[in-house]
CSV table of N, CA and C in Angstrom, one decimal:
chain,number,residue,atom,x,y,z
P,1,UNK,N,7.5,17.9,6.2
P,1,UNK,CA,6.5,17.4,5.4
P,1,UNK,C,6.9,16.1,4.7
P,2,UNK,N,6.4,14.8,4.6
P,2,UNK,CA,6.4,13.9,4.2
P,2,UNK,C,6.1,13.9,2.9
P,3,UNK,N,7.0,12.9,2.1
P,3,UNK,CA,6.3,12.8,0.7
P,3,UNK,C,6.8,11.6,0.7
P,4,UNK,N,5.0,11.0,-0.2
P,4,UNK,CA,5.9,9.4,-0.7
P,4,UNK,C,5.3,9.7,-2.2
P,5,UNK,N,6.3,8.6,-2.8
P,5,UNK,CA,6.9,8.7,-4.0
P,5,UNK,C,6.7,6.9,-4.4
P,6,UNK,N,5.5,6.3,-4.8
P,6,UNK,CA,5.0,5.4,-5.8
P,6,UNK,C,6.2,4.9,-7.5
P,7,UNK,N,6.1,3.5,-7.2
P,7,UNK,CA,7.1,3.5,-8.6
P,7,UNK,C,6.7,1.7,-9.0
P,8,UNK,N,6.8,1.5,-9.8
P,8,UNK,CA,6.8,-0.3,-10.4
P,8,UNK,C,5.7,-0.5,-10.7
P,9,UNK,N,4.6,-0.1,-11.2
P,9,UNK,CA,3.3,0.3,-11.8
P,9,UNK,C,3.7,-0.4,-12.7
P,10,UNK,N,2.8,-1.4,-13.8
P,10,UNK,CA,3.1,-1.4,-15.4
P,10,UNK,C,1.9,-2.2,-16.1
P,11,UNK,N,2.0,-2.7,-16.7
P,11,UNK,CA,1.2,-3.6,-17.4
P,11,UNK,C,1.4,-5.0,-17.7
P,12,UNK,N,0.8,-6.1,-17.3
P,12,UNK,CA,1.1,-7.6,-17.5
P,12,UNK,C,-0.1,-8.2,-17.5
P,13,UNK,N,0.5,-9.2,-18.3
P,13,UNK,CA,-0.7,-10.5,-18.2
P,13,UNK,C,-1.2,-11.1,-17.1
P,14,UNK,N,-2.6,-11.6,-17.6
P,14,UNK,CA,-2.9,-12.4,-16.3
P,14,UNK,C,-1.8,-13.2,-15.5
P,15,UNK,N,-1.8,-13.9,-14.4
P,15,UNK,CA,-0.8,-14.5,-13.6
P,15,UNK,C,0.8,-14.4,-13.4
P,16,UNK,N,0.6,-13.1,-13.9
P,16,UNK,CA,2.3,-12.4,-14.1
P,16,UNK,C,2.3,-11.3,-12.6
P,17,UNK,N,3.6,-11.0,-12.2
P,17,UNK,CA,3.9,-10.5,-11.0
P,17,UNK,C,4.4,-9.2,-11.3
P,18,UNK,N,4.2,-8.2,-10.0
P,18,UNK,CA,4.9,-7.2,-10.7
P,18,UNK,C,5.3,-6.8,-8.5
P,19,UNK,N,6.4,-5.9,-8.5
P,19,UNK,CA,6.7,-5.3,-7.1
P,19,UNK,C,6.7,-3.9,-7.4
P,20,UNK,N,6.0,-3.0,-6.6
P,20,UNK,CA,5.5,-1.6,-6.3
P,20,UNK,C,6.9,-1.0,-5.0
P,21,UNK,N,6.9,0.1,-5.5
P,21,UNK,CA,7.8,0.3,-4.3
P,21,UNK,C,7.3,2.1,-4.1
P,22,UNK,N,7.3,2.1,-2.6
P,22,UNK,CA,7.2,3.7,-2.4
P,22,UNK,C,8.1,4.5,-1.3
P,23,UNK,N,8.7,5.1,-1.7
P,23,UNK,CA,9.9,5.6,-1.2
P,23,UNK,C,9.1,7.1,-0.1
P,24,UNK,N,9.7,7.1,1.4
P,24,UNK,CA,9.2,7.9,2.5
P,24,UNK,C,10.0,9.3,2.3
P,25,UNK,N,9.9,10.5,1.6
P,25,UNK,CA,10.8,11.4,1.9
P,25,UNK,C,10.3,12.6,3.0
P,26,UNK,N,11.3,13.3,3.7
P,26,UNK,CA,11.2,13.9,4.9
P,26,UNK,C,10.8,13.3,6.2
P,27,UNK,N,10.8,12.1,5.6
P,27,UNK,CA,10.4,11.0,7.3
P,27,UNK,C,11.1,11.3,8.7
P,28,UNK,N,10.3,11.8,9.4
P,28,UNK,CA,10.9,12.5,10.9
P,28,UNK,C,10.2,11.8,12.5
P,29,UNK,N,9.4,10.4,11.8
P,29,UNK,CA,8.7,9.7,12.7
P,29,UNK,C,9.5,8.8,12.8
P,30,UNK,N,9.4,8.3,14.0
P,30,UNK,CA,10.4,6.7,14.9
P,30,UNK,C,9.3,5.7,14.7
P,31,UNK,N,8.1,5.9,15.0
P,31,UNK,CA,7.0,4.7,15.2
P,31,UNK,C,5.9,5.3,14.0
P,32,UNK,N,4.9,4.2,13.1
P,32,UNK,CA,4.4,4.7,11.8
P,32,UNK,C,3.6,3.9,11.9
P,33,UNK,N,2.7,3.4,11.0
P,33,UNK,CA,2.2,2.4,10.0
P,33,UNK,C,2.5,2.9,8.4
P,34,UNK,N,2.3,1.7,7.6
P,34,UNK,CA,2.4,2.2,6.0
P,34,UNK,C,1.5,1.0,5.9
P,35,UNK,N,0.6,1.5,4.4
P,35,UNK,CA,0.1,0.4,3.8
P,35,UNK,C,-0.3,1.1,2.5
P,36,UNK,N,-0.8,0.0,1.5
P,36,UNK,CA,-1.4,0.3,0.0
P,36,UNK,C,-2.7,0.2,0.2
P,37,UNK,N,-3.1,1.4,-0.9
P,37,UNK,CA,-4.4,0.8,-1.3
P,37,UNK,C,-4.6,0.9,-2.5
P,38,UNK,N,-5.7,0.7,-3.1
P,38,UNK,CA,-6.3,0.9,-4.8
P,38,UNK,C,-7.4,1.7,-5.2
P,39,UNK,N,-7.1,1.5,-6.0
P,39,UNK,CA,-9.3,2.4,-6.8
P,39,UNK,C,-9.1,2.4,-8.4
P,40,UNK,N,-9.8,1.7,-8.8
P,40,UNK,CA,-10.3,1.4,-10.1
P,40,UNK,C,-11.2,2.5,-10.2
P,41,UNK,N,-11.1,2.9,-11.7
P,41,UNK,CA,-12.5,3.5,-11.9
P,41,UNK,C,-13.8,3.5,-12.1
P,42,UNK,N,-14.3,3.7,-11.4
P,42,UNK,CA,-16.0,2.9,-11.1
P,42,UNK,C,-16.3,2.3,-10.0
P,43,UNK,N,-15.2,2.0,-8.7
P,43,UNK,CA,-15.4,0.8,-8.3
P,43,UNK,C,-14.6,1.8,-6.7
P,44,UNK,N,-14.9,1.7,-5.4
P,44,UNK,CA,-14.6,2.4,-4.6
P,44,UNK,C,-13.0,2.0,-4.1
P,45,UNK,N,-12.8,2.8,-2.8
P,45,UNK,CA,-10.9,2.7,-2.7
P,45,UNK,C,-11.1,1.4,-1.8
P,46,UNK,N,-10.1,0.8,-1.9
P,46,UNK,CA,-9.8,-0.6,-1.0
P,46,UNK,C,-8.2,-0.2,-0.6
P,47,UNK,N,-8.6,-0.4,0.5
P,47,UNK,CA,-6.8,-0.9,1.8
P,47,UNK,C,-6.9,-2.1,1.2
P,48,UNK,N,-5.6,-2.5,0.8
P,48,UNK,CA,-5.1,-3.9,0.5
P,48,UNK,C,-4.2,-4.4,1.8
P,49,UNK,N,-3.5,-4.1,1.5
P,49,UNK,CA,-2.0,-4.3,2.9
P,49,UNK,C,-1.3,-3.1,3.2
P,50,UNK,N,-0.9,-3.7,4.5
P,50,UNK,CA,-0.8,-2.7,5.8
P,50,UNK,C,0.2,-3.4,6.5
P,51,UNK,N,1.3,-2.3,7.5
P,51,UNK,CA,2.3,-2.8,8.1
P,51,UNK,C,2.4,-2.0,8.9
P,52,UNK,N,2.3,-2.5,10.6
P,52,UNK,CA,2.4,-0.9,11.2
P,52,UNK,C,3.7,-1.4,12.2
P,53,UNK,N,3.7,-0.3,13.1
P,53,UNK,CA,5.3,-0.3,13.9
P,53,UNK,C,5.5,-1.4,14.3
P,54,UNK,N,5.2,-2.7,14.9
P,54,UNK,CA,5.2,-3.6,15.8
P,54,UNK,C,6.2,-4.4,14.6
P,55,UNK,N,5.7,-4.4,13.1
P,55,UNK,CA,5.8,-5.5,12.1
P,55,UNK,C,4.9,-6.3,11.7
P,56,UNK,N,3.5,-6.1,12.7
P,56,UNK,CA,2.5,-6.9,11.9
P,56,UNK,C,2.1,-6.2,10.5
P,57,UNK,N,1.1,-7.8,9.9
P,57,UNK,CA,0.4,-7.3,8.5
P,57,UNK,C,-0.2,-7.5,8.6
P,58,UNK,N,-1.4,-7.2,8.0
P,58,UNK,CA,-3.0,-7.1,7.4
P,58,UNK,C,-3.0,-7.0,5.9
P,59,UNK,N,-4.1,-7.9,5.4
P,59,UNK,CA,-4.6,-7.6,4.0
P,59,UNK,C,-6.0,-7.6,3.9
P,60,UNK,N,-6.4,-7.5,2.7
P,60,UNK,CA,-7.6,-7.6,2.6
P,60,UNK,C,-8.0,-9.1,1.8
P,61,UNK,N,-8.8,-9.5,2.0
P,61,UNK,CA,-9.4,-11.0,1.6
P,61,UNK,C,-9.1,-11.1,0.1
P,62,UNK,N,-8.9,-10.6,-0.7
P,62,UNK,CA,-9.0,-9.8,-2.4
P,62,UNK,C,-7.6,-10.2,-2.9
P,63,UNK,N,-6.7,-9.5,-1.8
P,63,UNK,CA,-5.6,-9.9,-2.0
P,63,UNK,C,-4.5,-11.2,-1.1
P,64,UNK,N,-5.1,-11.4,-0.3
P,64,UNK,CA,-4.7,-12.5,1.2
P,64,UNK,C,-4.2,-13.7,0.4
P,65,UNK,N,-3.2,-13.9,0.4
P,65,UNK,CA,-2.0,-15.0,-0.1
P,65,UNK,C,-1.8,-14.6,-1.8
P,66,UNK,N,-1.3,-13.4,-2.2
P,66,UNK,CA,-0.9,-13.0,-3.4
P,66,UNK,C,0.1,-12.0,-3.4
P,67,UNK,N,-0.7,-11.1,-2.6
P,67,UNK,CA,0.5,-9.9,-2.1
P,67,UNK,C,1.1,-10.2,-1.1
P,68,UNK,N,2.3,-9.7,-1.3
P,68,UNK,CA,3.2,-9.5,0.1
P,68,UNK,C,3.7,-7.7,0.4
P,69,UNK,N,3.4,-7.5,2.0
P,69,UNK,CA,3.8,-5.8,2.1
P,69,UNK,C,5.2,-6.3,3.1
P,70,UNK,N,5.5,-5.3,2.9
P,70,UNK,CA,7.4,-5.5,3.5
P,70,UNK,C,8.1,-4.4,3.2
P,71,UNK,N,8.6,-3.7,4.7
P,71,UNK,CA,9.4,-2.6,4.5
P,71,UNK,C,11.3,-2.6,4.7
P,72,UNK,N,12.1,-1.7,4.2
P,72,UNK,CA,12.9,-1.5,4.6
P,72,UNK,C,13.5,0.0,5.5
P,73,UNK,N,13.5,0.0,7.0
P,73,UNK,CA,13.4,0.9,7.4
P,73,UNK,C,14.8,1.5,6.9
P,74,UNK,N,15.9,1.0,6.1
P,74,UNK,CA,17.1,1.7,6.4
P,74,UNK,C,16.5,3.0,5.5
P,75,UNK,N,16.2,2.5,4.0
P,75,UNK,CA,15.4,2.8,2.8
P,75,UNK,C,14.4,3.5,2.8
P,76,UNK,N,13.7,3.8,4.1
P,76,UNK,CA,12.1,4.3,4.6
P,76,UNK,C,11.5,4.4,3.5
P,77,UNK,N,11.4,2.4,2.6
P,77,UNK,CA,10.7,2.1,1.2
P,77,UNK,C,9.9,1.0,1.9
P,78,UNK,N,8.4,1.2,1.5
P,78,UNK,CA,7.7,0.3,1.5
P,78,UNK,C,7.8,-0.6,0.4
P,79,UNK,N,7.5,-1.9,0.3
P,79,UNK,CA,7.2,-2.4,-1.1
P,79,UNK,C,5.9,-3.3,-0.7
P,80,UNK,N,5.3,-3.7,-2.3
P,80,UNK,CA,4.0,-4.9,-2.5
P,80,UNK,C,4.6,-5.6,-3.5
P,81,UNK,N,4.6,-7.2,-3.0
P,81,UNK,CA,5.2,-7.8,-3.8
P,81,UNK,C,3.8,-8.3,-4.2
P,82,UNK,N,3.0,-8.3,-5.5
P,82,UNK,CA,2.1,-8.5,-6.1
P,82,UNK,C,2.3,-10.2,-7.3
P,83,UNK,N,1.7,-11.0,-6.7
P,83,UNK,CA,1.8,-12.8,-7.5
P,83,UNK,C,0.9,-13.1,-7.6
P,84,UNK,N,0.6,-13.5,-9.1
P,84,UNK,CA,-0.7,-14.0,-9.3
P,84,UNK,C,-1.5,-13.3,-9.8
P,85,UNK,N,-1.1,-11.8,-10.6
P,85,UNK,CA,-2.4,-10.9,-11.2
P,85,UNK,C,-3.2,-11.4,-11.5
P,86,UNK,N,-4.6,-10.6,-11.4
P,86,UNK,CA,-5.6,-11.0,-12.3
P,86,UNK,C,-5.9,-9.7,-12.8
P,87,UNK,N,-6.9,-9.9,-13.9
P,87,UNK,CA,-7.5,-8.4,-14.1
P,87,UNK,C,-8.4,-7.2,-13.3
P,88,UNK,N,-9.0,-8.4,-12.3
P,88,UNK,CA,-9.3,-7.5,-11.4
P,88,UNK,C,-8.4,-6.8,-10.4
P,89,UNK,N,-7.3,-6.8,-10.8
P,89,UNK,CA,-6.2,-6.3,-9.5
P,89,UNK,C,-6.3,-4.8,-10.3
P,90,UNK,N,-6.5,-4.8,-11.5
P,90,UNK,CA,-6.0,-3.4,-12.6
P,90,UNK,C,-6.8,-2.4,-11.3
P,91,UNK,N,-5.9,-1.3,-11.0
P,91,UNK,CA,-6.2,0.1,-10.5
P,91,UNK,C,-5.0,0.5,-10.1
P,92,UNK,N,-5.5,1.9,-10.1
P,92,UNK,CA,-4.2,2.6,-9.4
P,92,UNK,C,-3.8,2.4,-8.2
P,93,UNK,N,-2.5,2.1,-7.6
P,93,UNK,CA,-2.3,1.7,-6.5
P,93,UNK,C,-1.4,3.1,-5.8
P,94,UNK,N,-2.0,3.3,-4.8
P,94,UNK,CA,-1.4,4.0,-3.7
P,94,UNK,C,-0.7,3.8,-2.3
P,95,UNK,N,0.3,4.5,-2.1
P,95,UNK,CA,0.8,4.1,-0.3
P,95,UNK,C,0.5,5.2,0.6
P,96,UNK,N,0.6,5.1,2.0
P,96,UNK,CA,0.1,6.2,2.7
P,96,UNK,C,0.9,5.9,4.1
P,97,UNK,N,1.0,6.8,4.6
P,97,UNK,CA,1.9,7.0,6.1
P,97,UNK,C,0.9,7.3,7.2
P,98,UNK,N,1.1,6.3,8.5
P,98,UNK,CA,-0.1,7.2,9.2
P,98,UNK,C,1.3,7.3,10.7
P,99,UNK,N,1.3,8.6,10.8
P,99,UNK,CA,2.4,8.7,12.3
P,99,UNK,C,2.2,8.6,13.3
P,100,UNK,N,0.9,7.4,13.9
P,100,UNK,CA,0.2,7.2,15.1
P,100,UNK,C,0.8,6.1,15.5
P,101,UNK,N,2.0,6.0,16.5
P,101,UNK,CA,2.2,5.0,17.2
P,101,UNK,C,1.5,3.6,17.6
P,102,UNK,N,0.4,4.1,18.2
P,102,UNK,CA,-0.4,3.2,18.8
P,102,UNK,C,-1.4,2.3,17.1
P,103,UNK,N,-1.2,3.0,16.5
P,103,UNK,CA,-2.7,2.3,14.7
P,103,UNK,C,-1.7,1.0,15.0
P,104,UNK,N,-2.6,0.2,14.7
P,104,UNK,CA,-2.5,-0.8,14.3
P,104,UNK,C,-2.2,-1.7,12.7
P,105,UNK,N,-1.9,-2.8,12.1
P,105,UNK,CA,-1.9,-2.8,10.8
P,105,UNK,C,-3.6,-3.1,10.1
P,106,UNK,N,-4.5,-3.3,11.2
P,106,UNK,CA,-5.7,-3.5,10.6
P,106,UNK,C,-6.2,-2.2,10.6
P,107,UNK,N,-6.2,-1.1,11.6
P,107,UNK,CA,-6.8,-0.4,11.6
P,107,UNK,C,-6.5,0.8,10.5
P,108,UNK,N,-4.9,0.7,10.3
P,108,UNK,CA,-4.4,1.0,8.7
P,108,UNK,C,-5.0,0.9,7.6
P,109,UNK,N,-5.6,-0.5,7.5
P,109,UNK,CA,-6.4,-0.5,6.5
P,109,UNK,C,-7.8,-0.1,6.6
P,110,UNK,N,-8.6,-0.2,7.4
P,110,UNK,CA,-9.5,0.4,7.6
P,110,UNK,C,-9.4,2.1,7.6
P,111,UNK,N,-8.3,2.7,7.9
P,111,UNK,CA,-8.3,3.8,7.4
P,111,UNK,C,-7.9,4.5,5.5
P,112,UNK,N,-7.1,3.8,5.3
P,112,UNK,CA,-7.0,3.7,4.0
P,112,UNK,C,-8.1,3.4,3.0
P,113,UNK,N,-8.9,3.0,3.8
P,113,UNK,CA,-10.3,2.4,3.0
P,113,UNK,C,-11.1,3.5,3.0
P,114,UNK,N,-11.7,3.9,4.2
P,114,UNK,CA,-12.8,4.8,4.5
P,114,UNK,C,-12.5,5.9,4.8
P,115,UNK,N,-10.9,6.3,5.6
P,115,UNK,CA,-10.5,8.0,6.1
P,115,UNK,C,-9.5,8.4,5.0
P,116,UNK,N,-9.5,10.1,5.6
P,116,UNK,CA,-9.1,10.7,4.5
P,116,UNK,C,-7.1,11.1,5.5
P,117,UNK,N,-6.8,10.4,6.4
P,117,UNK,CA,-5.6,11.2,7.5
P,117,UNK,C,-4.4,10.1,6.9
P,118,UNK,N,-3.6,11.0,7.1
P,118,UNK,CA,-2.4,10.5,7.2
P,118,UNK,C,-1.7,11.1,5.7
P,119,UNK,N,-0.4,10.5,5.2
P,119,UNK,CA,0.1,10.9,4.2
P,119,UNK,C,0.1,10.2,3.5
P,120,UNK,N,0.0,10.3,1.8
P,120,UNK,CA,-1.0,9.5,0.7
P,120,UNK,C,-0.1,10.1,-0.7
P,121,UNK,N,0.7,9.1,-0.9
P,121,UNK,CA,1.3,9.5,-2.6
P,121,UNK,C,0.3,9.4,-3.9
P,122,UNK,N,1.0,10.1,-5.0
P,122,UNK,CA,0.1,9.8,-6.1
P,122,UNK,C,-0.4,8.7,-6.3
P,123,UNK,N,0.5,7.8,-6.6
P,123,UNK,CA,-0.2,6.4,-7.1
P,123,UNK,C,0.8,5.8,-8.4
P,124,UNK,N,0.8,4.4,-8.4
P,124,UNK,CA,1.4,4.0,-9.8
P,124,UNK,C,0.2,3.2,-10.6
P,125,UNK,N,0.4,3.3,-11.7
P,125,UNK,CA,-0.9,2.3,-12.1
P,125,UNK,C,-0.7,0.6,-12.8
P,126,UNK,N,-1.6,-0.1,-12.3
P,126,UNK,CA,-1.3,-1.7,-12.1
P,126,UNK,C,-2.3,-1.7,-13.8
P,127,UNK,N,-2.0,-2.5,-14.7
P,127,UNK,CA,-3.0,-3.2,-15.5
P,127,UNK,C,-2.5,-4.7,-16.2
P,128,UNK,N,-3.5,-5.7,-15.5
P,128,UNK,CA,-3.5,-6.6,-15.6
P,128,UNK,C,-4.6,-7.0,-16.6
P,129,UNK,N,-4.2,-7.8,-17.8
P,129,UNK,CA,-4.9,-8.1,-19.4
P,129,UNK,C,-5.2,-9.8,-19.3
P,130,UNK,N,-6.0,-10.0,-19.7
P,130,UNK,CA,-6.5,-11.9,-19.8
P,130,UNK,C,-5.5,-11.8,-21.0
């Protein structure tokens, strides 16, 4: 059974940076995708970035030249390097595992967005203040 384990959540000012990191435990897959997503309250889930086996990435337009996703396989840690908060970035941020070889990093996110598969940590929470 897989568990990921969310961490670097916190609170910062506008145009302040923060890096999220989520650690893979029981990881027994060779080939994967990982990506983050979000959900404010009020406001539906969004796939932000996505990284699947090959090394490609995907983001979402929201975040596209702010974040950076980047893994360490020795570490089976994902990270989001997050530059540039705004206050609309504030939500809980989550990571997810999907063990399908063939997914792609777009289709990662389109799952993260709309499906419910794969493996999905609690979350750390982002809050970004003017």
């Amino acid at each position: 059974q897989v568990q990921l384990q969310e961490s670097g959540g916190a609170s910062v000012q506008t145009g302040g940076a923060l890096r999220l990191s989520c650690v893979a435990r029981g990881l027994t897959y060779d080939r994967y995708s990982m990506g983050w997503y979000r959900q404010a309250p009020g406001k539906e889930r969004e796939g932000i970035a996505a990284i699947d086996s090959a090394g490609r990435t995907s983001y979402a337009e929201s975040v596209k030249g702010r974040f950076t996703i980047s893994q360490d396989h020795a570490k089976d840690t994902l990270f989001l390097q997050m530059d540039s908060l705004q206050p609309e970035d504030t939500a809980m941020y989550h990571c997810a595992l999907f063990p399908i070889p063939a997914m792609n990093s777009m289709q990662a996110l389109e799952v993260m967005t709309f499906g419910e598969h794969g493996y999905r940590g609690q979350g750390t929470q982002v809050t970004v203040s003017s």
